[in-house]
Short mmCIF file of N, CA and C in Angstrom, two decimals:
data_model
loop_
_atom_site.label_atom_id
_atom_site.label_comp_id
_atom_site.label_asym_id
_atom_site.label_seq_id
_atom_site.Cartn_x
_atom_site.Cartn_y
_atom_site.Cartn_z
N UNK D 1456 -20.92 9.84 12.64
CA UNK D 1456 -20.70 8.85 11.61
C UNK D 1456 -19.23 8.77 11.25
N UNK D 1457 -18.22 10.37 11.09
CA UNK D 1457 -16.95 10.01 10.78
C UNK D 1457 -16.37 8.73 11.78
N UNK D 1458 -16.37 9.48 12.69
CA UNK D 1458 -15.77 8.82 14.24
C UNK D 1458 -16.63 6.86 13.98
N UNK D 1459 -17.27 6.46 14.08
CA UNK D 1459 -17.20 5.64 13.59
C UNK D 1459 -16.55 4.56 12.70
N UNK D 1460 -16.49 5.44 11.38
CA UNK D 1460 -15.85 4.80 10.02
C UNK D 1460 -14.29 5.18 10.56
N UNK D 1461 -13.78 5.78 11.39
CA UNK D 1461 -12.53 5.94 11.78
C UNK D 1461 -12.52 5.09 12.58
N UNK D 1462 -13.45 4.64 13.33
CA UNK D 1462 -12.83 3.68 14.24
C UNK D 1462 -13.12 1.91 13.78
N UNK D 1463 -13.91 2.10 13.02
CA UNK D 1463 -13.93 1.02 12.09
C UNK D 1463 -12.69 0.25 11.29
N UNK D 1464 -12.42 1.86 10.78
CA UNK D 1464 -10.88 1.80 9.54
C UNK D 1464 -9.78 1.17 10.89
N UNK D 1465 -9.56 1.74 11.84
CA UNK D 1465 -8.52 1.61 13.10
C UNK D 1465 -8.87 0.03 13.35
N UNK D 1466 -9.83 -0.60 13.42
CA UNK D 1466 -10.25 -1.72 13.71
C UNK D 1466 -9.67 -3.04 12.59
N UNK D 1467 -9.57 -2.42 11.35
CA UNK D 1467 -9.15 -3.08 10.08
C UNK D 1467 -7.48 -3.05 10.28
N UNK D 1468 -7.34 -1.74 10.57
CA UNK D 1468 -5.38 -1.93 10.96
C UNK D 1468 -4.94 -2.49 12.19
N UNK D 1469 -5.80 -3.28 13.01
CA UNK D 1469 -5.32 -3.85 14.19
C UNK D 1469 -5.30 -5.04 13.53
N UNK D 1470 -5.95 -5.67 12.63
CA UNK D 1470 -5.94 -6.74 12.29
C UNK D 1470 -7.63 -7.49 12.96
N UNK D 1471 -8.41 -6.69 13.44
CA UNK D 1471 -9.58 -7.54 13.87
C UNK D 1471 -10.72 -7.80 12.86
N UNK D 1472 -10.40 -7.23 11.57
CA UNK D 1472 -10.92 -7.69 10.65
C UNK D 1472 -10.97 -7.28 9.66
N UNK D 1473 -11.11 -8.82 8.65
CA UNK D 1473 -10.77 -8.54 7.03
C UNK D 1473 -11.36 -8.69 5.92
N UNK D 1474 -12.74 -8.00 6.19
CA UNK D 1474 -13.87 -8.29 5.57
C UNK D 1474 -13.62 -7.32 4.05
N UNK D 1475 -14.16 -7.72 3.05
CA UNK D 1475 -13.76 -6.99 1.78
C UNK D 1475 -15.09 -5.77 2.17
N UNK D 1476 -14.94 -4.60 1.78
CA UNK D 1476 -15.39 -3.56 2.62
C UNK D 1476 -15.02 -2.32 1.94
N UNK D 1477 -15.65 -1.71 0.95
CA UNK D 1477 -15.10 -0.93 0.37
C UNK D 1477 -15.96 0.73 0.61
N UNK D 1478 -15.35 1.74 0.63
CA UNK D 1478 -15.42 3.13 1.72
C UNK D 1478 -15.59 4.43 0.89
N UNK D 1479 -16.31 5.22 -0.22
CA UNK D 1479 -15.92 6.21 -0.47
C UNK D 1479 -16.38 7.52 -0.05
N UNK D 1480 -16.72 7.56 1.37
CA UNK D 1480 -17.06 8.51 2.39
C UNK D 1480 -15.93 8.84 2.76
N UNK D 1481 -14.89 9.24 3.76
CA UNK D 1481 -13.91 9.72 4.38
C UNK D 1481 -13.11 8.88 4.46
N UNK D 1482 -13.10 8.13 5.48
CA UNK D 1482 -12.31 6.90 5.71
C UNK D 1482 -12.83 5.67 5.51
N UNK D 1483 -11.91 4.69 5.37
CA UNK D 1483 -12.45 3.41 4.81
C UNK D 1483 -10.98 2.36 4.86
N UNK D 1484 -11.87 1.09 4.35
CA UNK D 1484 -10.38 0.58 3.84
C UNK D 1484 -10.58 -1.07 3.04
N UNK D 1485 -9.91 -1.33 2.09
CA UNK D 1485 -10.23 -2.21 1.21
C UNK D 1485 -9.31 -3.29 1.41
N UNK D 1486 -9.46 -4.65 1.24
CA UNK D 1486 -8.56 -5.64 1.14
C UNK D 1486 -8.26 -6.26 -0.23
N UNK D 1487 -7.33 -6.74 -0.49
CA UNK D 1487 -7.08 -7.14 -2.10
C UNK D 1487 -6.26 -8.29 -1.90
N UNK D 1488 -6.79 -9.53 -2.44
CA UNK D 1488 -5.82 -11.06 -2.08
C UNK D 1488 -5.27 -11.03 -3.33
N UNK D 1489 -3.75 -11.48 -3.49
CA UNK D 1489 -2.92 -11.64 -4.37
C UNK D 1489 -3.47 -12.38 -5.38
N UNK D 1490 -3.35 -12.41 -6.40
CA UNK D 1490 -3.95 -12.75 -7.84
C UNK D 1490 -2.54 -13.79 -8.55
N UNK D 1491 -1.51 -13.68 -7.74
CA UNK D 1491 -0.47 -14.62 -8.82
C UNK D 1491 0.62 -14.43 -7.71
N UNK D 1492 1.96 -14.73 -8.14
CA UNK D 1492 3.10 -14.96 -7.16
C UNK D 1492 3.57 -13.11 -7.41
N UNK D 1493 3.82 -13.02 -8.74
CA UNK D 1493 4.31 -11.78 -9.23
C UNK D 1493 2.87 -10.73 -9.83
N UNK D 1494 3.04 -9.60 -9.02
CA UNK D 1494 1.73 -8.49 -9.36
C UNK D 1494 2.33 -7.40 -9.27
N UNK D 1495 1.28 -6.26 -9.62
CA UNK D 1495 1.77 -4.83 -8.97
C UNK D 1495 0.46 -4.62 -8.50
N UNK D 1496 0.48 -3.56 -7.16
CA UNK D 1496 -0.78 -2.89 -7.16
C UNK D 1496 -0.01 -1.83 -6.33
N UNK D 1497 -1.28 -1.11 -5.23
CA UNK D 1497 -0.79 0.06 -4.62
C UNK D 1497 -1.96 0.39 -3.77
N UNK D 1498 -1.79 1.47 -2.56
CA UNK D 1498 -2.92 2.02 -1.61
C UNK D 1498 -3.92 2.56 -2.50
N UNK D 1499 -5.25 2.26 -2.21
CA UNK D 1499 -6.30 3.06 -2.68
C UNK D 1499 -6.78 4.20 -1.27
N UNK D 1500 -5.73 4.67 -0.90
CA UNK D 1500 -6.00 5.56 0.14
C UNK D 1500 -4.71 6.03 0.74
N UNK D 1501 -4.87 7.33 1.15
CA UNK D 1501 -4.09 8.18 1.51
C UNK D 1501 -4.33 8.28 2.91
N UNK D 1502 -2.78 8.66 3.73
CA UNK D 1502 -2.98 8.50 5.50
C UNK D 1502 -3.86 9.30 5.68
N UNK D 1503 -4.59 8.82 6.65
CA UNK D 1503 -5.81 9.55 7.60
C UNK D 1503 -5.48 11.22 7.91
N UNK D 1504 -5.89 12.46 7.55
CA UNK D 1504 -5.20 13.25 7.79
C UNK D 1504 -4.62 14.41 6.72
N UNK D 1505 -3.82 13.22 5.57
CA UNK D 1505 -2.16 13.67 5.18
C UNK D 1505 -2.75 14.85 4.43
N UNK D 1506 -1.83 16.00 4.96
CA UNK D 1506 -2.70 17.42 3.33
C UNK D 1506 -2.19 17.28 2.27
N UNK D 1507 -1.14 16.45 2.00
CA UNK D 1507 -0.38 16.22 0.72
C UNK D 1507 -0.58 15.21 -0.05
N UNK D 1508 -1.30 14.55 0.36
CA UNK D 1508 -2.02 13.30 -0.87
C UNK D 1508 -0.70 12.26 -0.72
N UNK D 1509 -0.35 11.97 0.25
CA UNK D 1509 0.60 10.79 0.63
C UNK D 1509 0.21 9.85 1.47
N UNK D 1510 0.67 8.67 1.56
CA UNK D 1510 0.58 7.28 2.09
C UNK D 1510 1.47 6.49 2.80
N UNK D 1511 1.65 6.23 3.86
CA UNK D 1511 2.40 5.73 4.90
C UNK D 1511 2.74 3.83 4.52
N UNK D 1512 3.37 3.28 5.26
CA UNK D 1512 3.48 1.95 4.03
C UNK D 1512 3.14 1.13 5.56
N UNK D 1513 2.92 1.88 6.72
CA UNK D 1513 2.19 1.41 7.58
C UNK D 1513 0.50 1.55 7.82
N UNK D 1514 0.59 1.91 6.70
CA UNK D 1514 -1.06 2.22 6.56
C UNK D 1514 -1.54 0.57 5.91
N UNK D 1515 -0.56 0.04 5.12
CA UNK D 1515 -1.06 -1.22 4.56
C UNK D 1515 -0.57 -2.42 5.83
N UNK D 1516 -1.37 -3.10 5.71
CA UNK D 1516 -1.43 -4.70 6.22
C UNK D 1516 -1.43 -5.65 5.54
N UNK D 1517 -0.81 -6.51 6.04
CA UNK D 1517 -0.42 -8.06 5.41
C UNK D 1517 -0.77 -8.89 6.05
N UNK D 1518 -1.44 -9.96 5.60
CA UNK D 1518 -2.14 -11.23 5.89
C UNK D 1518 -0.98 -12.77 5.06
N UNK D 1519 -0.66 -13.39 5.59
CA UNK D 1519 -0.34 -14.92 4.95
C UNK D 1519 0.72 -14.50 3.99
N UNK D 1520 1.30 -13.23 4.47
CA UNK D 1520 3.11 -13.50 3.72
C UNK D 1520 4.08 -14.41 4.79
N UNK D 1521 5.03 -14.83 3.84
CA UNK D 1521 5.92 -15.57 4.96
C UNK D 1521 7.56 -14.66 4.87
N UNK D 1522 8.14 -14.46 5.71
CA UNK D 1522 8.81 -13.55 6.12
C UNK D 1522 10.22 -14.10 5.28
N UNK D 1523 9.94 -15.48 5.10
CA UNK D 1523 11.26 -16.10 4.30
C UNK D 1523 11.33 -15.84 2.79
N UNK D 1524 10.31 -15.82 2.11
CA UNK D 1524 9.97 -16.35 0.93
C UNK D 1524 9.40 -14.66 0.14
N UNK D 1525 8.33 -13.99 1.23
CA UNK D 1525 7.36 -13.26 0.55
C UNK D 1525 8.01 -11.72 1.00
N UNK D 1526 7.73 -10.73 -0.31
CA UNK D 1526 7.97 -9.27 0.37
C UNK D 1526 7.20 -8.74 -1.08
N UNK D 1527 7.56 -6.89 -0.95
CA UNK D 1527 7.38 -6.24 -1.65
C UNK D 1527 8.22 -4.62 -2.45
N UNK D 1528 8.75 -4.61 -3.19
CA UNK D 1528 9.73 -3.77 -3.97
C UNK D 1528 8.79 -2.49 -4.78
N UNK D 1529 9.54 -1.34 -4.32
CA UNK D 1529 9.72 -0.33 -4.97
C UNK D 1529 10.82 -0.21 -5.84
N UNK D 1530 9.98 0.75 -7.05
CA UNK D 1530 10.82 0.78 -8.41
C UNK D 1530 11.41 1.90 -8.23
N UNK D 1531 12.76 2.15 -8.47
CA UNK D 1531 13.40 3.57 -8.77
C UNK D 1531 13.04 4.21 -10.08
N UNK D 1532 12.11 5.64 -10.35
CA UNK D 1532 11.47 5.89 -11.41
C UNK D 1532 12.86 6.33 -12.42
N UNK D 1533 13.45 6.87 -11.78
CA UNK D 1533 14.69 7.06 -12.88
C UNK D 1533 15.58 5.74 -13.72
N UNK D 1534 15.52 4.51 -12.90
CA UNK D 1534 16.11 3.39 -13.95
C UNK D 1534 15.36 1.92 -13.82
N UNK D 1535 14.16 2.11 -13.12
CA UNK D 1535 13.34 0.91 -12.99
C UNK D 1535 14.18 -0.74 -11.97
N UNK D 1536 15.43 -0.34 -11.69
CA UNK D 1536 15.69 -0.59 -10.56
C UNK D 1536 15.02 -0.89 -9.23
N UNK D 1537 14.95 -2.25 -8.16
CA UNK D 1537 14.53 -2.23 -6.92
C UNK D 1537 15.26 -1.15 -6.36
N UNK D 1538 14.73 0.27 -5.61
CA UNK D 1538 14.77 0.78 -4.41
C UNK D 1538 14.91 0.37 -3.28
N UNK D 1539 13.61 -0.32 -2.97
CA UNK D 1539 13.02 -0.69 -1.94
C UNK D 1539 12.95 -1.79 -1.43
N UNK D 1540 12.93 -2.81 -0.85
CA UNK D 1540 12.15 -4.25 -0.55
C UNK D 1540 11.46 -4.39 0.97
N UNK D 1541 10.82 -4.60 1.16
CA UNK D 1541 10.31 -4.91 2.05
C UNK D 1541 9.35 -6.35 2.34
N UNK D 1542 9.81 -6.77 3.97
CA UNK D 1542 8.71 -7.91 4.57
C UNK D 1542 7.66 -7.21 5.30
N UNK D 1543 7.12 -8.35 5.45
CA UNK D 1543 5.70 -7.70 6.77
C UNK D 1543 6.11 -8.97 7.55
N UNK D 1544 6.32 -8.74 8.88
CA UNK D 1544 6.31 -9.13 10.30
C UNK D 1544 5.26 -9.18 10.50
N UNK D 1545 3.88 -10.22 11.08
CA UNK D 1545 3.11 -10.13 11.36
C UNK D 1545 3.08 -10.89 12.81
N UNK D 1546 1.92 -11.23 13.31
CA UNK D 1546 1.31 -11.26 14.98
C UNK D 1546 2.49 -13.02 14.99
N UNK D 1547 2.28 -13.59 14.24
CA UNK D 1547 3.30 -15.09 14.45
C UNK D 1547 4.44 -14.94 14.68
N UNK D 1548 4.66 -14.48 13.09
CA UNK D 1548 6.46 -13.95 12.67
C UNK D 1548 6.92 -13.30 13.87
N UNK D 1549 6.24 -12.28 14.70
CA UNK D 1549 6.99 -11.90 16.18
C UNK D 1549 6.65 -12.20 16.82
N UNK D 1550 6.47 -13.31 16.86
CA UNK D 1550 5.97 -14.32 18.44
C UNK D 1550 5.22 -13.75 19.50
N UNK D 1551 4.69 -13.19 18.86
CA UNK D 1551 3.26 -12.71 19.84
C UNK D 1551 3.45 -11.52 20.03
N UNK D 1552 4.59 -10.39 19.87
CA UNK D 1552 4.38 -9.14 20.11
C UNK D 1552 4.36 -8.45 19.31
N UNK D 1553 2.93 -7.44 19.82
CA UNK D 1553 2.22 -6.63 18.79
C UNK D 1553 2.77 -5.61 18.58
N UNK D 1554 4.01 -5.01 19.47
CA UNK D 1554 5.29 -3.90 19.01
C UNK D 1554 6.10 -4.02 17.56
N UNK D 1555 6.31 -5.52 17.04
CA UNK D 1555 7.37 -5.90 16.65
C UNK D 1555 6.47 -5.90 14.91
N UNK D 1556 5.33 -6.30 14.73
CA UNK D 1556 4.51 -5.88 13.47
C UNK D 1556 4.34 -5.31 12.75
N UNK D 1557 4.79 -5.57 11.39
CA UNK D 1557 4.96 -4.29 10.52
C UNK D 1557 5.76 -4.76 9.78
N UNK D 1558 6.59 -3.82 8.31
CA UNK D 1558 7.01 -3.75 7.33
C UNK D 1558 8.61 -3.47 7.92
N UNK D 1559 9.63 -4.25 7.61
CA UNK D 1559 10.74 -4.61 8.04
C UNK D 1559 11.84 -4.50 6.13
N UNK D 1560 12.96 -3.59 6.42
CA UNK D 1560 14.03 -4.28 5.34
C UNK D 1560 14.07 -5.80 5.30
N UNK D 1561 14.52 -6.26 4.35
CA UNK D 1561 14.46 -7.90 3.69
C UNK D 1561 15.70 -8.37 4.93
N UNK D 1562 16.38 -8.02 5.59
CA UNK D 1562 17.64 -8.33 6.47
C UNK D 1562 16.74 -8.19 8.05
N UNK D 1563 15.62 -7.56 7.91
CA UNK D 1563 14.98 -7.40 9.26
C UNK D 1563 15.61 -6.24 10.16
N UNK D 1564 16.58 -5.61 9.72
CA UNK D 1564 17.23 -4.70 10.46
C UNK D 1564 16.52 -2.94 10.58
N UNK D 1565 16.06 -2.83 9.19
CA UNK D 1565 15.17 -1.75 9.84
C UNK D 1565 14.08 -1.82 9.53
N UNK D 1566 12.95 -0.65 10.56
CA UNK D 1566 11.62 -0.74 10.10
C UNK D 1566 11.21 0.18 9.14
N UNK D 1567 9.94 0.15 8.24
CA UNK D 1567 9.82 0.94 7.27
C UNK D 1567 8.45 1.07 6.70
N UNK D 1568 7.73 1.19 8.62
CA UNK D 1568 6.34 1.52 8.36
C UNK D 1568 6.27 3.36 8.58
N UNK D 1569 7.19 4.10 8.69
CA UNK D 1569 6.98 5.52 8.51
C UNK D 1569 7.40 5.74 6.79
N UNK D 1570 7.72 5.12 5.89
CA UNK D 1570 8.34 5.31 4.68
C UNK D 1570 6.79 5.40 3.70
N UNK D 1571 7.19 7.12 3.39
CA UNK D 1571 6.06 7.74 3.01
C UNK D 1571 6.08 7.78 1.38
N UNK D 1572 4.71 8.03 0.36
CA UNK D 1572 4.76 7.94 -0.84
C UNK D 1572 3.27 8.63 -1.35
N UNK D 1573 3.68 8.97 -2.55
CA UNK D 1573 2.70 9.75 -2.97
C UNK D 1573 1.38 9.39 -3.89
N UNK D 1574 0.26 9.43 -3.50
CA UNK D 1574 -0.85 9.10 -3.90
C UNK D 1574 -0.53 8.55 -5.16
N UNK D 1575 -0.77 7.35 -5.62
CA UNK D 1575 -0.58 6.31 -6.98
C UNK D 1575 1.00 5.50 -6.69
N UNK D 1576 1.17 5.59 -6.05
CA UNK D 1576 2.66 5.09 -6.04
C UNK D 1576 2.82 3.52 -6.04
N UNK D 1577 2.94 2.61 -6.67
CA UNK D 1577 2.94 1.27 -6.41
C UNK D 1577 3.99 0.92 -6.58
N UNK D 1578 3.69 -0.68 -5.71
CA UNK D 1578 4.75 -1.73 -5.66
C UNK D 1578 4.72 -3.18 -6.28
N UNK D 1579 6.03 -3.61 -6.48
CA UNK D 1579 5.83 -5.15 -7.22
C UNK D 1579 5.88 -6.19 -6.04
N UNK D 1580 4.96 -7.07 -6.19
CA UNK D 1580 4.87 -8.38 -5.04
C UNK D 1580 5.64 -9.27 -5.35
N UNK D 1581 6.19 -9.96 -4.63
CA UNK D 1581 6.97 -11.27 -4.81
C UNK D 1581 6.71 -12.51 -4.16
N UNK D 1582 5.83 -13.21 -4.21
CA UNK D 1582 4.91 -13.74 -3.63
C UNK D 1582 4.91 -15.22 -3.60
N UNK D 1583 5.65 -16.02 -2.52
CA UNK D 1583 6.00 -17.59 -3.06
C UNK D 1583 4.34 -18.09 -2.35
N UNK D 1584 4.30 -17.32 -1.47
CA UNK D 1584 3.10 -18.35 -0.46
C UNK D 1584 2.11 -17.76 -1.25
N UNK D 1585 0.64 -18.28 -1.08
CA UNK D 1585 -0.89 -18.25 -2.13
C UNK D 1585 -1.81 -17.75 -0.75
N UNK D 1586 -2.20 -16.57 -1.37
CA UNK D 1586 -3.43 -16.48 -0.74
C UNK D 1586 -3.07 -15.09 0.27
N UNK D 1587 -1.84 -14.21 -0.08
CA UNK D 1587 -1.58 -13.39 0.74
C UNK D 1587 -2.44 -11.80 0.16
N UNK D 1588 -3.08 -11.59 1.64
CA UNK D 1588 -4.16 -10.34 1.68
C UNK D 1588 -2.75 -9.23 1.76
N UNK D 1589 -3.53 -8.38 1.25
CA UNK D 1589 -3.22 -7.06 1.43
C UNK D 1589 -4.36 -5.99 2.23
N UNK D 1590 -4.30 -5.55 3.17
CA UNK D 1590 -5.48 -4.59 3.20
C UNK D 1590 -5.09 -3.14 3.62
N UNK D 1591 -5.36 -1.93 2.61
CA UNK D 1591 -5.25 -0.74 2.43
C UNK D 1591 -6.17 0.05 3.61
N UNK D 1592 -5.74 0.77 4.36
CA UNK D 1592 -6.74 1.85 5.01
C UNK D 1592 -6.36 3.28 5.08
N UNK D 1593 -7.26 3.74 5.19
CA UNK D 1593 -6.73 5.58 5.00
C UNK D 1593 -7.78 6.31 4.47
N UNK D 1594 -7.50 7.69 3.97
CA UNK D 1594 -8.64 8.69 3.73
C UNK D 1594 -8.82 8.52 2.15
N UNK D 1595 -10.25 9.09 1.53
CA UNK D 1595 -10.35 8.99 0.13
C UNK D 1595 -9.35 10.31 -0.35
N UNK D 1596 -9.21 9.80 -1.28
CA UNK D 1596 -8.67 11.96 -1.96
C UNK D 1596 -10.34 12.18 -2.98
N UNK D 1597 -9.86 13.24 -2.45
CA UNK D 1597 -11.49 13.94 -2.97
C UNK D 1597 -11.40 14.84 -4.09
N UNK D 1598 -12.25 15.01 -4.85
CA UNK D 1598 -12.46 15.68 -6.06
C UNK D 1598 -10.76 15.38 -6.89
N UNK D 1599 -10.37 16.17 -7.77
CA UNK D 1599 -9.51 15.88 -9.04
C UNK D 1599 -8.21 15.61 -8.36
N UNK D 1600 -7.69 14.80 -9.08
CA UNK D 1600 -5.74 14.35 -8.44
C UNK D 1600 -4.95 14.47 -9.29
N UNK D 1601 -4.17 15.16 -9.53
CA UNK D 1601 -3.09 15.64 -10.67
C UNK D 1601 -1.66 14.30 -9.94
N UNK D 1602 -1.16 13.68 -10.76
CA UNK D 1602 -0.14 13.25 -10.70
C UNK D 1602 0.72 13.91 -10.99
N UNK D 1603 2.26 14.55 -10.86
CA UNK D 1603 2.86 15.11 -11.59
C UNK D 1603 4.21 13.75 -11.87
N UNK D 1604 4.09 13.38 -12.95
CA UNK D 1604 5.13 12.00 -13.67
C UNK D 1604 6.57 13.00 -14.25
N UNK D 1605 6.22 14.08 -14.07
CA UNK D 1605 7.73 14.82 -15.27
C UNK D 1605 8.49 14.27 -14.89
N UNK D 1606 9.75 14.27 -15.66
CA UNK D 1606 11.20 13.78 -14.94
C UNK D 1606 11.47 12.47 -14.29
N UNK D 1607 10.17 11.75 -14.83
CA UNK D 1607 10.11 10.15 -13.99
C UNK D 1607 10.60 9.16 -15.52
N UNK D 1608 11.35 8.84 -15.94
CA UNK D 1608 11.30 7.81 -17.12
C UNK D 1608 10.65 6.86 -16.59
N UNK D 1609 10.55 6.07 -15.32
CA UNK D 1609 9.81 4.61 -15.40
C UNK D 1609 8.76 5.09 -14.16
N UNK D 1610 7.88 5.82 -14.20
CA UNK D 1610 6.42 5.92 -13.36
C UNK D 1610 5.91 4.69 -13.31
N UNK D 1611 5.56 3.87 -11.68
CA UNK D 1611 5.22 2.84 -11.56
C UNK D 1611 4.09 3.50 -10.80
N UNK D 1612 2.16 3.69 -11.95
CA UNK D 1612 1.54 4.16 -10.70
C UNK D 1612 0.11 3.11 -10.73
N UNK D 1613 -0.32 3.15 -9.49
CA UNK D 1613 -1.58 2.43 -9.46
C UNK D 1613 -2.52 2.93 -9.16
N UNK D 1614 -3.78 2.67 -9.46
CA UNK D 1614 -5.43 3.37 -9.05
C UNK D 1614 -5.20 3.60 -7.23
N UNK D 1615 -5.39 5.09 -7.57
CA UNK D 1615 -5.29 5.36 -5.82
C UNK D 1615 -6.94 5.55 -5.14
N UNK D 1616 -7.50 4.91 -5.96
CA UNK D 1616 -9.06 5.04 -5.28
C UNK D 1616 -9.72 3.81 -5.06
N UNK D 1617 -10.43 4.03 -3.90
CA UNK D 1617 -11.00 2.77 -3.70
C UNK D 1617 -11.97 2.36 -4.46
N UNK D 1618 -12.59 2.63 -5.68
CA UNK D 1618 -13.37 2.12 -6.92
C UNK D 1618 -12.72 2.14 -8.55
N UNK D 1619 -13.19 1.25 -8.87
CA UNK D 1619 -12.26 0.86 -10.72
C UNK D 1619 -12.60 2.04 -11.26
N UNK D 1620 -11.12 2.40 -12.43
CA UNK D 1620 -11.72 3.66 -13.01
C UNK D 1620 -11.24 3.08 -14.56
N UNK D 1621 -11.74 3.53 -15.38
CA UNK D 1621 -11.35 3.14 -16.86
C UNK D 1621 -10.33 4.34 -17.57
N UNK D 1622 -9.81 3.51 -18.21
CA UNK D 1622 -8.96 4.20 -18.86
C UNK D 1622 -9.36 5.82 -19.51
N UNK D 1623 -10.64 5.79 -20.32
CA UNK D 1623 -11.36 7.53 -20.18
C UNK D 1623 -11.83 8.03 -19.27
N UNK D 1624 -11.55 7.76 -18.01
CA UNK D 1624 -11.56 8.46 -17.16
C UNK D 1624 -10.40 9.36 -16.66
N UNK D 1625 -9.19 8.93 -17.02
CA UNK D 1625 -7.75 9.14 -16.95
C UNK D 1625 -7.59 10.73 -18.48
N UNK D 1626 -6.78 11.52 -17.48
CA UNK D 1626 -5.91 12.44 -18.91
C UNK D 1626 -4.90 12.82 -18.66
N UNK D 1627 -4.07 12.69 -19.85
CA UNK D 1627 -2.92 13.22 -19.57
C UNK D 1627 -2.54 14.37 -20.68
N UNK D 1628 -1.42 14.77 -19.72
CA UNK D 1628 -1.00 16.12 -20.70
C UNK D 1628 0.46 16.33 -20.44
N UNK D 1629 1.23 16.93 -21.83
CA UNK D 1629 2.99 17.08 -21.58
C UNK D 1629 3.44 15.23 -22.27
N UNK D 1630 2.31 14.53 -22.99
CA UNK D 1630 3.14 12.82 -23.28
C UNK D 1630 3.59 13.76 -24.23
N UNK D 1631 4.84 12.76 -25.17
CA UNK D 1631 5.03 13.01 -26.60
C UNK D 1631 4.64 11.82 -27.19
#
């Protein structure tokens, strides 16, 4: 049954399909269509594997961004600053080769599907085109997940699970 849902999940990151599909057995993987031009969200799953509760930014897929217009930014937790930006290159955008696919700097010059992050970590969308998928794949984290936020003034984090959790479900400890 793993081997399956792994090759299922592998089937979702080729792009052969983008069925909303949600996993809380081992592996899995969820799709989420943009809700507005400007959002935040983040992986509800951690790389296949990872022992450290981290997430590869090639683990996510993009559907109907346009390479001119559309990307996605990481916040620097120390001054809420863009870090990061990134496009997704997809099967068009590289004219047919399936080497060239993936998460690219905004200049296209480097790639930045090995650029790793830690379970809750989200990003802000920038989103001119309508209707752009996101789809998350990777392993569940299992039983309790400690975030550690110390020393972060601007923590940008999102639900790292593939099901809604409510706010009392959440605790924290060390706020003032």
């Amino acid at each position: 049954m793993k081997k399956l849902v792994t090759a299922f999940a592998a089937c979702a990151l080729a792009g052969l399909a983008f069925a909303q599909v949600e996993s809380v057995n081992i592996v899995g993987y969820q799709t989420l269509t943009a809700s507005g031009a400007y959002f935040s969200t983040g992986p509800t799953f951690i790389s296949v594997g990872d022992a450290n509760g981290e997430w590869r930014l090639g683990d996510v897929v993009a559907s109907g961004m346009n390479i001119e217009t559309d990307y996605i930014q990481f916040l620097n937790t120390d001054t809420a600053f863009t870090e990061i930006s990134a496009m997704y290159v997809d099967l068009a955008a590289a004219d047919g080769d399936p080497e060239m696919v993936g998460w690219y700097s905004l200049d296209g010059e480097q790639r930045l599907d090995n650029l790793v992050f830690s379970a809750g970590t989200s990003f802000l969308c920038s989103f001119a085109s309508t209707g752009v998928v996101l789809t998350y794949a990777g392993e569940v984290l299992q039983g309790t997940t400690t975030l550690d936020l110390s020393g972060q003034a601007y923590p940008f984090v999102a639900n790292f699970t593939p099901v809604d959790l409510t706010l009392g479900q959440l605790t924290a400890t060390g706020m003032n």
